[in-house]
Short mmCIF file of N, CA and C in Angstrom, two decimals:
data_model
loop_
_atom_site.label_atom_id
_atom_site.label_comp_id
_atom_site.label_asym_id
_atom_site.label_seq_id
_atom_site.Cartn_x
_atom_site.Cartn_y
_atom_site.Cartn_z
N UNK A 1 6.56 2.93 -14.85
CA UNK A 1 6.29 1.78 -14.02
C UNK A 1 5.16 0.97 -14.63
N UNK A 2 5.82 -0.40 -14.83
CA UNK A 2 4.31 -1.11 -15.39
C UNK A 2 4.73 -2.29 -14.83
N UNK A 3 3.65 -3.78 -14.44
CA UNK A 3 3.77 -5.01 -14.37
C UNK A 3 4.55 -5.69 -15.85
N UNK A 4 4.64 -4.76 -17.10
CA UNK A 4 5.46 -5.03 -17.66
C UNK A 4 7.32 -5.03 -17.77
N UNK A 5 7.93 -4.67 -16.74
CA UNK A 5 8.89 -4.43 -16.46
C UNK A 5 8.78 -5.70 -15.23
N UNK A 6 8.26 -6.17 -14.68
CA UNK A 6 8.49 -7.15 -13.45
C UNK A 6 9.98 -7.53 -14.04
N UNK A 7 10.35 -8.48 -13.36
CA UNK A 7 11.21 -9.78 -13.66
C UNK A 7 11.09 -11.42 -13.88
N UNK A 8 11.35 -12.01 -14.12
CA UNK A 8 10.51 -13.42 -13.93
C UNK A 8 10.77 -13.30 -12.78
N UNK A 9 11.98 -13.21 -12.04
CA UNK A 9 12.45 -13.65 -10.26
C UNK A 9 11.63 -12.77 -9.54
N UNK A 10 10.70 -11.91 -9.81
CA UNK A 10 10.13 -10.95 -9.02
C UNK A 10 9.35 -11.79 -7.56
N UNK A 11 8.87 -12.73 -7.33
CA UNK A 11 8.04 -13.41 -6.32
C UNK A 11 9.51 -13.17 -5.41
N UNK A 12 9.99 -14.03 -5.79
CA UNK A 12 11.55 -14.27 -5.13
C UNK A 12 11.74 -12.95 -4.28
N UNK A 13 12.05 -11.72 -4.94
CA UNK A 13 12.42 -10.42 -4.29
C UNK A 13 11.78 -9.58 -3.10
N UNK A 14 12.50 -9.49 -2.55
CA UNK A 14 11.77 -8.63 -1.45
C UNK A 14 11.18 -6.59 -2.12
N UNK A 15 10.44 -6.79 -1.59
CA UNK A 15 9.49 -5.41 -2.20
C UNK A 15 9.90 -4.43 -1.21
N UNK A 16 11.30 -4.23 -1.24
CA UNK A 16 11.72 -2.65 -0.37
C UNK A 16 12.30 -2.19 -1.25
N UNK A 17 12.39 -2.34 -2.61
CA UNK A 17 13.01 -1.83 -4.00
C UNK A 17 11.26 -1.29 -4.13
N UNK A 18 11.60 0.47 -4.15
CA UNK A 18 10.15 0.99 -4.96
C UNK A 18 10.06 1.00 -5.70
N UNK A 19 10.80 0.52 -6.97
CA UNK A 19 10.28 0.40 -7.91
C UNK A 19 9.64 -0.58 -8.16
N UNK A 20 10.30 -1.70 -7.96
CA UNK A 20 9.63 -2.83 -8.34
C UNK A 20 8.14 -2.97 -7.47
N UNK A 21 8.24 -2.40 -6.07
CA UNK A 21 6.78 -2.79 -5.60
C UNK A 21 5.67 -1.95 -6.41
N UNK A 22 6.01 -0.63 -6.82
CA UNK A 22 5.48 0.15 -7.65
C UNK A 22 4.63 -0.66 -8.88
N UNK A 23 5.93 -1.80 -9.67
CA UNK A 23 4.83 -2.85 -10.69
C UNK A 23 4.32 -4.02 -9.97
N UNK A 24 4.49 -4.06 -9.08
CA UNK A 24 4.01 -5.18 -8.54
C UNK A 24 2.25 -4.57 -8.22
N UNK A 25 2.07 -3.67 -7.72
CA UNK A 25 1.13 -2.90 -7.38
C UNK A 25 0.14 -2.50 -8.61
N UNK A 26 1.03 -2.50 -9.95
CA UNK A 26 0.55 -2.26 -11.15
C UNK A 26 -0.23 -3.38 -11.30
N UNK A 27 0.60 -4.46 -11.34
CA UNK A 27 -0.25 -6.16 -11.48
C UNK A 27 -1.24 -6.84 -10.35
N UNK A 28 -1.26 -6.29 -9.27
CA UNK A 28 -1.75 -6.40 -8.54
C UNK A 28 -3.17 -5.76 -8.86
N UNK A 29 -3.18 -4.44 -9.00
CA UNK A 29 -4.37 -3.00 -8.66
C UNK A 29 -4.92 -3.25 -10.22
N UNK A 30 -6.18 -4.22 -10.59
CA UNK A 30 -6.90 -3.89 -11.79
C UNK A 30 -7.30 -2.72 -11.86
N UNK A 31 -7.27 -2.43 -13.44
CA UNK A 31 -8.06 -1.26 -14.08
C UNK A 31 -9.71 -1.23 -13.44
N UNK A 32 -10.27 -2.27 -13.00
CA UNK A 32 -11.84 -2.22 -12.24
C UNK A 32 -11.55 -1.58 -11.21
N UNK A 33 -10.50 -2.41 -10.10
CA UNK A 33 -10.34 -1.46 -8.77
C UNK A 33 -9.94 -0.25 -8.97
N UNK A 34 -9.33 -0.21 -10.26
CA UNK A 34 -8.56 1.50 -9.89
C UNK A 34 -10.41 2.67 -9.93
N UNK A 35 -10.90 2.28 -11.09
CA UNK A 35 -11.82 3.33 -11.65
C UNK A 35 -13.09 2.72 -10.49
N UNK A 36 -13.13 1.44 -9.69
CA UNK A 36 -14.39 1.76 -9.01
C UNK A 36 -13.99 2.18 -7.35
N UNK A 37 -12.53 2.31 -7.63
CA UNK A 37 -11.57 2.53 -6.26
C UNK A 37 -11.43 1.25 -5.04
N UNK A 38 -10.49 1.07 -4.46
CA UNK A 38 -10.26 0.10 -3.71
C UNK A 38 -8.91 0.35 -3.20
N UNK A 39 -8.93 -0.46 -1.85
CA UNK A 39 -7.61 -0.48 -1.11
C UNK A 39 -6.69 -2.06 -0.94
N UNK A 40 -5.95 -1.70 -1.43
CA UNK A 40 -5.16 -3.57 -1.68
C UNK A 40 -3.84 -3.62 -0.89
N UNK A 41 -4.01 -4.12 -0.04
CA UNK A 41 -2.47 -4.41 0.95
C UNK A 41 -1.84 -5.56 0.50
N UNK A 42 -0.60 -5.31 0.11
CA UNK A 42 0.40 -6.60 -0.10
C UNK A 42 0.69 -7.09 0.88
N UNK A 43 0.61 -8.04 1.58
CA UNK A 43 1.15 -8.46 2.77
C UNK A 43 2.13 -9.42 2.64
N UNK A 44 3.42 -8.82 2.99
CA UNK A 44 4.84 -9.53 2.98
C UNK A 44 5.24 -10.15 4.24
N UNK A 45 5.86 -10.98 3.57
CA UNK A 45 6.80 -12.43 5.01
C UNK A 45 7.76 -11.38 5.62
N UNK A 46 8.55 -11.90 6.42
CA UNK A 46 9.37 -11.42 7.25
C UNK A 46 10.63 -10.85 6.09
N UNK A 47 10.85 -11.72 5.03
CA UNK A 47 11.85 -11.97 4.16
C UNK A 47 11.33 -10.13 3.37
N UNK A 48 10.20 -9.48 3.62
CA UNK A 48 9.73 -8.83 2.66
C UNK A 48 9.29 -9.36 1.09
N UNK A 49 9.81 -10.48 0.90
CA UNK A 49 8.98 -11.03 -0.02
C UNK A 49 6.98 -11.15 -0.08
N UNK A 50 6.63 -10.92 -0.80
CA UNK A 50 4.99 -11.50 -1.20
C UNK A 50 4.56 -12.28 -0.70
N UNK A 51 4.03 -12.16 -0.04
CA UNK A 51 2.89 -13.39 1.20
C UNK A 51 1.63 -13.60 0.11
N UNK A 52 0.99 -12.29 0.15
CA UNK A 52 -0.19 -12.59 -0.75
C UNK A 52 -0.83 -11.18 -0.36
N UNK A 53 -1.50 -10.81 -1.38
CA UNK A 53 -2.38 -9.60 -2.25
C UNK A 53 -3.48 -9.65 -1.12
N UNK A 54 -4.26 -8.61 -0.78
CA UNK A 54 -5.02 -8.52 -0.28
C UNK A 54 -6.53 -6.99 -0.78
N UNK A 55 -6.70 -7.77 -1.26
CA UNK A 55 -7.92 -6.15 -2.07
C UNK A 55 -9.22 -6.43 -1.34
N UNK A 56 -9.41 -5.24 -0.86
CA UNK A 56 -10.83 -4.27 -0.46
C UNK A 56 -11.59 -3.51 -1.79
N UNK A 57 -12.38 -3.91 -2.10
CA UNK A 57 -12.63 -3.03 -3.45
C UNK A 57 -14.08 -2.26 -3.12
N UNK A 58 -14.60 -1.52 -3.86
CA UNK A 58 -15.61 -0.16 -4.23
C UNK A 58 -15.25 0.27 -2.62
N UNK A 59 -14.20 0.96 -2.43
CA UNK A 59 -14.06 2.02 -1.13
C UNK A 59 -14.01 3.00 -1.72
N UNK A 60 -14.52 3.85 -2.13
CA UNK A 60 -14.41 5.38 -3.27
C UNK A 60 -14.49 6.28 -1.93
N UNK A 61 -14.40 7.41 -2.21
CA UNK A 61 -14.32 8.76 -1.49
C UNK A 61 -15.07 8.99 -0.55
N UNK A 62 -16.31 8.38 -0.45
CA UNK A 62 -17.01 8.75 0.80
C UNK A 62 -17.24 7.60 1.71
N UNK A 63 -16.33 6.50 1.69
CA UNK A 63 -16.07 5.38 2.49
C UNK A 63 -14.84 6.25 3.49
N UNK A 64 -15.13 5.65 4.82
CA UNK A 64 -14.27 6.22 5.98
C UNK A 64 -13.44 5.00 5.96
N UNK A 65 -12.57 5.44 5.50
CA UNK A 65 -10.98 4.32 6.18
C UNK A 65 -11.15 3.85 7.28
N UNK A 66 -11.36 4.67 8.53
CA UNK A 66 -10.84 4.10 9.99
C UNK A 66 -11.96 3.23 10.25
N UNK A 67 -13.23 3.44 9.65
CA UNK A 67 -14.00 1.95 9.80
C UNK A 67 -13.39 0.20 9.69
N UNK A 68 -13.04 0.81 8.68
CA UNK A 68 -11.99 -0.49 8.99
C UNK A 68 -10.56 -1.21 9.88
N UNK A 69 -10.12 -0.42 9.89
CA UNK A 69 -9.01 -0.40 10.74
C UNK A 69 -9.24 -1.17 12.21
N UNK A 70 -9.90 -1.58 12.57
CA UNK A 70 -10.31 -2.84 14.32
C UNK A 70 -10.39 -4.20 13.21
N UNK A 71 -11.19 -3.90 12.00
CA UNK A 71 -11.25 -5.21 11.43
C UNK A 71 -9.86 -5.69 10.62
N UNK A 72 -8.98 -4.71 10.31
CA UNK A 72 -7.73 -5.44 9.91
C UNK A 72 -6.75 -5.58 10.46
N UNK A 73 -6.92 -4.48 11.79
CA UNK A 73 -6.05 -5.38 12.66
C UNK A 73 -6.68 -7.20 13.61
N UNK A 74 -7.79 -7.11 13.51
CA UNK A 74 -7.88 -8.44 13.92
C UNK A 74 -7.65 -9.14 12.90
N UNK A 75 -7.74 -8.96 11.94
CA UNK A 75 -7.56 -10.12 10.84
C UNK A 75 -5.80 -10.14 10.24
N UNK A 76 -5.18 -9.27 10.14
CA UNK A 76 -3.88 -9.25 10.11
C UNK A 76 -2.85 -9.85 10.64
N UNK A 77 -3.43 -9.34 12.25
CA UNK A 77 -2.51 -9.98 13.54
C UNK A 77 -1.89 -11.33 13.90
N UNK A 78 -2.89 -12.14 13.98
CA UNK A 78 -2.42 -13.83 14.03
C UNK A 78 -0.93 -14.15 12.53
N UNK A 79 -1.21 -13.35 11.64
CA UNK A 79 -0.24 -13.37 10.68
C UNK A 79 1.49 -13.53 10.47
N UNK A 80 1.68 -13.22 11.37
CA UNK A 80 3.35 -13.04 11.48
C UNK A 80 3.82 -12.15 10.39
N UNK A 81 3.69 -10.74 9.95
CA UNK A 81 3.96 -10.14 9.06
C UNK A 81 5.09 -9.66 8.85
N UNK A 82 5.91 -9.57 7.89
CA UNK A 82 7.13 -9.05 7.85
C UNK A 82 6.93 -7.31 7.11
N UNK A 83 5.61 -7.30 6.62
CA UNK A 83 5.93 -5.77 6.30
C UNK A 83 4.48 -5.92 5.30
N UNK A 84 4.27 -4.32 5.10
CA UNK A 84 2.83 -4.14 4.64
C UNK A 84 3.11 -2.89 3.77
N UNK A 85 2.61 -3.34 2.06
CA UNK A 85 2.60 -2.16 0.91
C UNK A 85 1.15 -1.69 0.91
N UNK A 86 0.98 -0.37 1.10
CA UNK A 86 -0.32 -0.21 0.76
C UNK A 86 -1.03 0.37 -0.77
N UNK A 87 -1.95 0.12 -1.42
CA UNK A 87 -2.07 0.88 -2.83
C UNK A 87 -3.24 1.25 -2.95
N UNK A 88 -3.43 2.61 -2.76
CA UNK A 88 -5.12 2.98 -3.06
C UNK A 88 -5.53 3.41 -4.24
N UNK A 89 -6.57 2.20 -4.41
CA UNK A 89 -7.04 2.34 -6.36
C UNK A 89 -7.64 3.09 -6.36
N UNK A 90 -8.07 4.52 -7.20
CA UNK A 90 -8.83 5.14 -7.73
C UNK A 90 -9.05 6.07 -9.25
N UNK A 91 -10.16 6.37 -9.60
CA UNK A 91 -9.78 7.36 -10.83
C UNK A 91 -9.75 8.57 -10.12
N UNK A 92 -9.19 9.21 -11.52
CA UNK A 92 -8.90 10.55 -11.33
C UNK A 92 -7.46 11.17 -11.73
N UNK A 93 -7.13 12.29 -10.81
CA UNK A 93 -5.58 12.59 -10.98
C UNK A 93 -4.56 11.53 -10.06
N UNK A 94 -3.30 11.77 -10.20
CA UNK A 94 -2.31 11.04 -9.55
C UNK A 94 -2.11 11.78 -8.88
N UNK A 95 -2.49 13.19 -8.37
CA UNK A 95 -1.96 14.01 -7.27
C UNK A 95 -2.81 13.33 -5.76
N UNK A 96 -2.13 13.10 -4.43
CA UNK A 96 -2.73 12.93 -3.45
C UNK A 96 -3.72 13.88 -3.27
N UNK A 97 -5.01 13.00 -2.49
CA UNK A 97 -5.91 13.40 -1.85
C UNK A 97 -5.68 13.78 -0.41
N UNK A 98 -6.57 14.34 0.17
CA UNK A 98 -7.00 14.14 1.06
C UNK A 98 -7.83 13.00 2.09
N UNK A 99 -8.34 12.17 1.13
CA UNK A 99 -8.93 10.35 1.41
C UNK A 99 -7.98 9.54 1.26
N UNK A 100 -6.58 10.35 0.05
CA UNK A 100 -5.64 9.02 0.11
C UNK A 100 -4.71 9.20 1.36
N UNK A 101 -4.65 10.58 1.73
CA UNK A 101 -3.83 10.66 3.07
C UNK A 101 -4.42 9.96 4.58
N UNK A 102 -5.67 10.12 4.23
CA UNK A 102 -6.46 9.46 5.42
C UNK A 102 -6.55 8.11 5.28
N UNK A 103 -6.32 7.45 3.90
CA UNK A 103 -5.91 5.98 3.68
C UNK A 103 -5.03 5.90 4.74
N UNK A 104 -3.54 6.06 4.10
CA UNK A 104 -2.35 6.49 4.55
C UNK A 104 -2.30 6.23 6.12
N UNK A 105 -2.91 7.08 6.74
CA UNK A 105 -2.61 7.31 8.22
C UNK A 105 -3.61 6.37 9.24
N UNK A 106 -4.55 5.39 8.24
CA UNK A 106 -5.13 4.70 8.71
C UNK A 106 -4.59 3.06 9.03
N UNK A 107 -3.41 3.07 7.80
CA UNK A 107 -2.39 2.05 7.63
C UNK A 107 -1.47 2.14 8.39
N UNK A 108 -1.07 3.44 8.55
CA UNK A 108 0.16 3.28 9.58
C UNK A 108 -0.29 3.13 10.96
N UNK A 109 -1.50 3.72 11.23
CA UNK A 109 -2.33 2.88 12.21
C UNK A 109 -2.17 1.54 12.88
N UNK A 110 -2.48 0.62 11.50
CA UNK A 110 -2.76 -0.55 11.91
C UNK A 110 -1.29 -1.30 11.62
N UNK A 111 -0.08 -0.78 10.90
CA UNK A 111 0.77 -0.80 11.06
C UNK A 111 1.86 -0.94 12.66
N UNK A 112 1.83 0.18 13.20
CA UNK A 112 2.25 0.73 14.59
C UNK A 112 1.66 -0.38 15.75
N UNK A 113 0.02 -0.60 15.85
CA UNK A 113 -0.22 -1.67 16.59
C UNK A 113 0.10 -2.87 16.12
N UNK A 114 0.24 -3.42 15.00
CA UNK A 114 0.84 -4.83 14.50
C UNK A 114 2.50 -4.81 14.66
N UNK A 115 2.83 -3.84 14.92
CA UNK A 115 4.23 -3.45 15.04
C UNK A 115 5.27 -4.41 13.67
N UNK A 116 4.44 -4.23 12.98
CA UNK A 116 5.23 -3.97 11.48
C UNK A 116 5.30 -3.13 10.73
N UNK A 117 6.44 -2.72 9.75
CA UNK A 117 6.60 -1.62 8.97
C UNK A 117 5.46 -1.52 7.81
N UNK A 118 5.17 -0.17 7.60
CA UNK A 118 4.44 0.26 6.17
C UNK A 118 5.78 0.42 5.34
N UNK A 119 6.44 -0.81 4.34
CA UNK A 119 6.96 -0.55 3.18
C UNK A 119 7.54 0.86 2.53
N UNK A 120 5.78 0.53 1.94
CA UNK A 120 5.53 1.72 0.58
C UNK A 120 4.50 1.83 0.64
N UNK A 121 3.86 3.23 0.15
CA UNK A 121 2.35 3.16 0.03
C UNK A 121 2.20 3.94 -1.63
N UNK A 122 0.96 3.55 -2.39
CA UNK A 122 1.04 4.20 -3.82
C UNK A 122 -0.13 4.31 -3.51
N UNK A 123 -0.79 5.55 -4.41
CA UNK A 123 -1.85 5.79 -5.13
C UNK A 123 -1.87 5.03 -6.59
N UNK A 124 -2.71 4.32 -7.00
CA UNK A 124 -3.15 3.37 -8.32
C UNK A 124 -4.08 4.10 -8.83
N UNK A 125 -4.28 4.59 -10.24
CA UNK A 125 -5.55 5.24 -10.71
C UNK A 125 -5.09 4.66 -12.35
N UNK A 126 -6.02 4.87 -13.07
CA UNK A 126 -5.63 4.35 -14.66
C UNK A 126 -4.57 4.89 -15.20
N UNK A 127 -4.59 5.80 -15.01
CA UNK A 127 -3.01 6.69 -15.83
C UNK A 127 -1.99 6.06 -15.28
N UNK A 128 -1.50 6.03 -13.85
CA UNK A 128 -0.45 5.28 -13.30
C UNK A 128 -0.10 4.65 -12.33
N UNK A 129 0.89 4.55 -11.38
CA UNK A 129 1.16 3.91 -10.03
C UNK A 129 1.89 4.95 -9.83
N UNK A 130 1.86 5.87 -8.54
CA UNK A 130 2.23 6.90 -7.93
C UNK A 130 2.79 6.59 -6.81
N UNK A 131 4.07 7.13 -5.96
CA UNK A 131 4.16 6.57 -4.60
C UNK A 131 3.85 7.83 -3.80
N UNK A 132 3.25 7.59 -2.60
CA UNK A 132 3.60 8.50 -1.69
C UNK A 132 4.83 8.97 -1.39
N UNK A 133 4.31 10.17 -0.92
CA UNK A 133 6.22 11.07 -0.62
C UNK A 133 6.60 10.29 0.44
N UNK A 134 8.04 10.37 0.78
CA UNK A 134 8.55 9.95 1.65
C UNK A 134 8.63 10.61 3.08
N UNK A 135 8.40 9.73 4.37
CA UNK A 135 8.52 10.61 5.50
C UNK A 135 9.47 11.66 6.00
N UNK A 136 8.97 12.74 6.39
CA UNK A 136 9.94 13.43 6.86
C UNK A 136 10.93 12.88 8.03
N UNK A 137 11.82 13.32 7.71
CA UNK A 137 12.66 13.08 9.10
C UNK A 137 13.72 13.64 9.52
N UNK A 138 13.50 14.25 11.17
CA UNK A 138 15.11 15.00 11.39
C UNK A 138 16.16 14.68 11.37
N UNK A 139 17.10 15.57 10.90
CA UNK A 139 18.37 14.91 10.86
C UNK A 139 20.04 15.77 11.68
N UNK A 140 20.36 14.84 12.67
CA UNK A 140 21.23 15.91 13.51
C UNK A 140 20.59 16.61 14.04
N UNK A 141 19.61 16.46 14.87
CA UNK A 141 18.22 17.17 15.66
C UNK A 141 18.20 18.51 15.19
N UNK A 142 18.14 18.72 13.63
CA UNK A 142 17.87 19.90 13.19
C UNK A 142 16.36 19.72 12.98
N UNK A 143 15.44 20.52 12.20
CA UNK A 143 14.37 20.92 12.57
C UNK A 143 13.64 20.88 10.92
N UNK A 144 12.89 20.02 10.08
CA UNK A 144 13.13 20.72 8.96
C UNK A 144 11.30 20.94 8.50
#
């Protein structure tokens, strides 16, 4: 996955293809935000297309996510959002944290009360663009 693979038509496209939001996230998430860490929400139109980039930067590891979370839902809301990628820059490994999960659940947070979807969410660090696993979910009210 790189911003080298985009497309020219990429603005055009709606970002529920993970891959492509994956480079979009690449071009988006500088090598500064990744290594001084930061949180960058894509915020998409209804169309899921690109509204516009949104970066929080030096949030490193001992910044509390949910501090923020009253301030982006007020600032989000008036928006009319069609959908929200989240990408948390940091160095290190590409394996999830424990801060990136608490990213994570701080988005779907503010997700759930804006009552728009979380996309995709990636971890960004210099080596690569990572996505979060996908949600679990039952199926045929089995149990898994």
């Amino acid at each position: 996955m790189s911003f080298d693979d985009l497309p020219e038509t990429w603005p055009d496209l709606p970002l529920d293809d993970p891959l492509l939001a994956a480079d979009v996230v690449d071009l988006v998430v500088s090598h500064a935000d990744r290594v001084g860490g930061c949180a960058a929400f894509l915020l998409l139109e209804p169309d899921l297309r690109l509204r516009t980039p949104f970066v929080v930067g030096e949030v490193g590891d001992a910044r509390d996510p949910w501090m923020l979370r009253d301030g982006l839902v007020e600032a989000l809301g008036p928006l009319d959002l069609g959908g929200v990628v989240l990408a948390r820059g940091r160095d290190g490994s590409v394996l999830l944290t424990d801060t990136d999960r608490a990213w994570h659940e701080m988005v779907l947070d503010v997700c759930r009360r804006l009552g728009v979807p979380l996309v995709a969410a990636f971890v960004a660090t210099p080596a690569a663009v990572r996505s979060f696993p996908a949600p679990l979910r039952a199926a045929d009210d089995l149990a898994s």
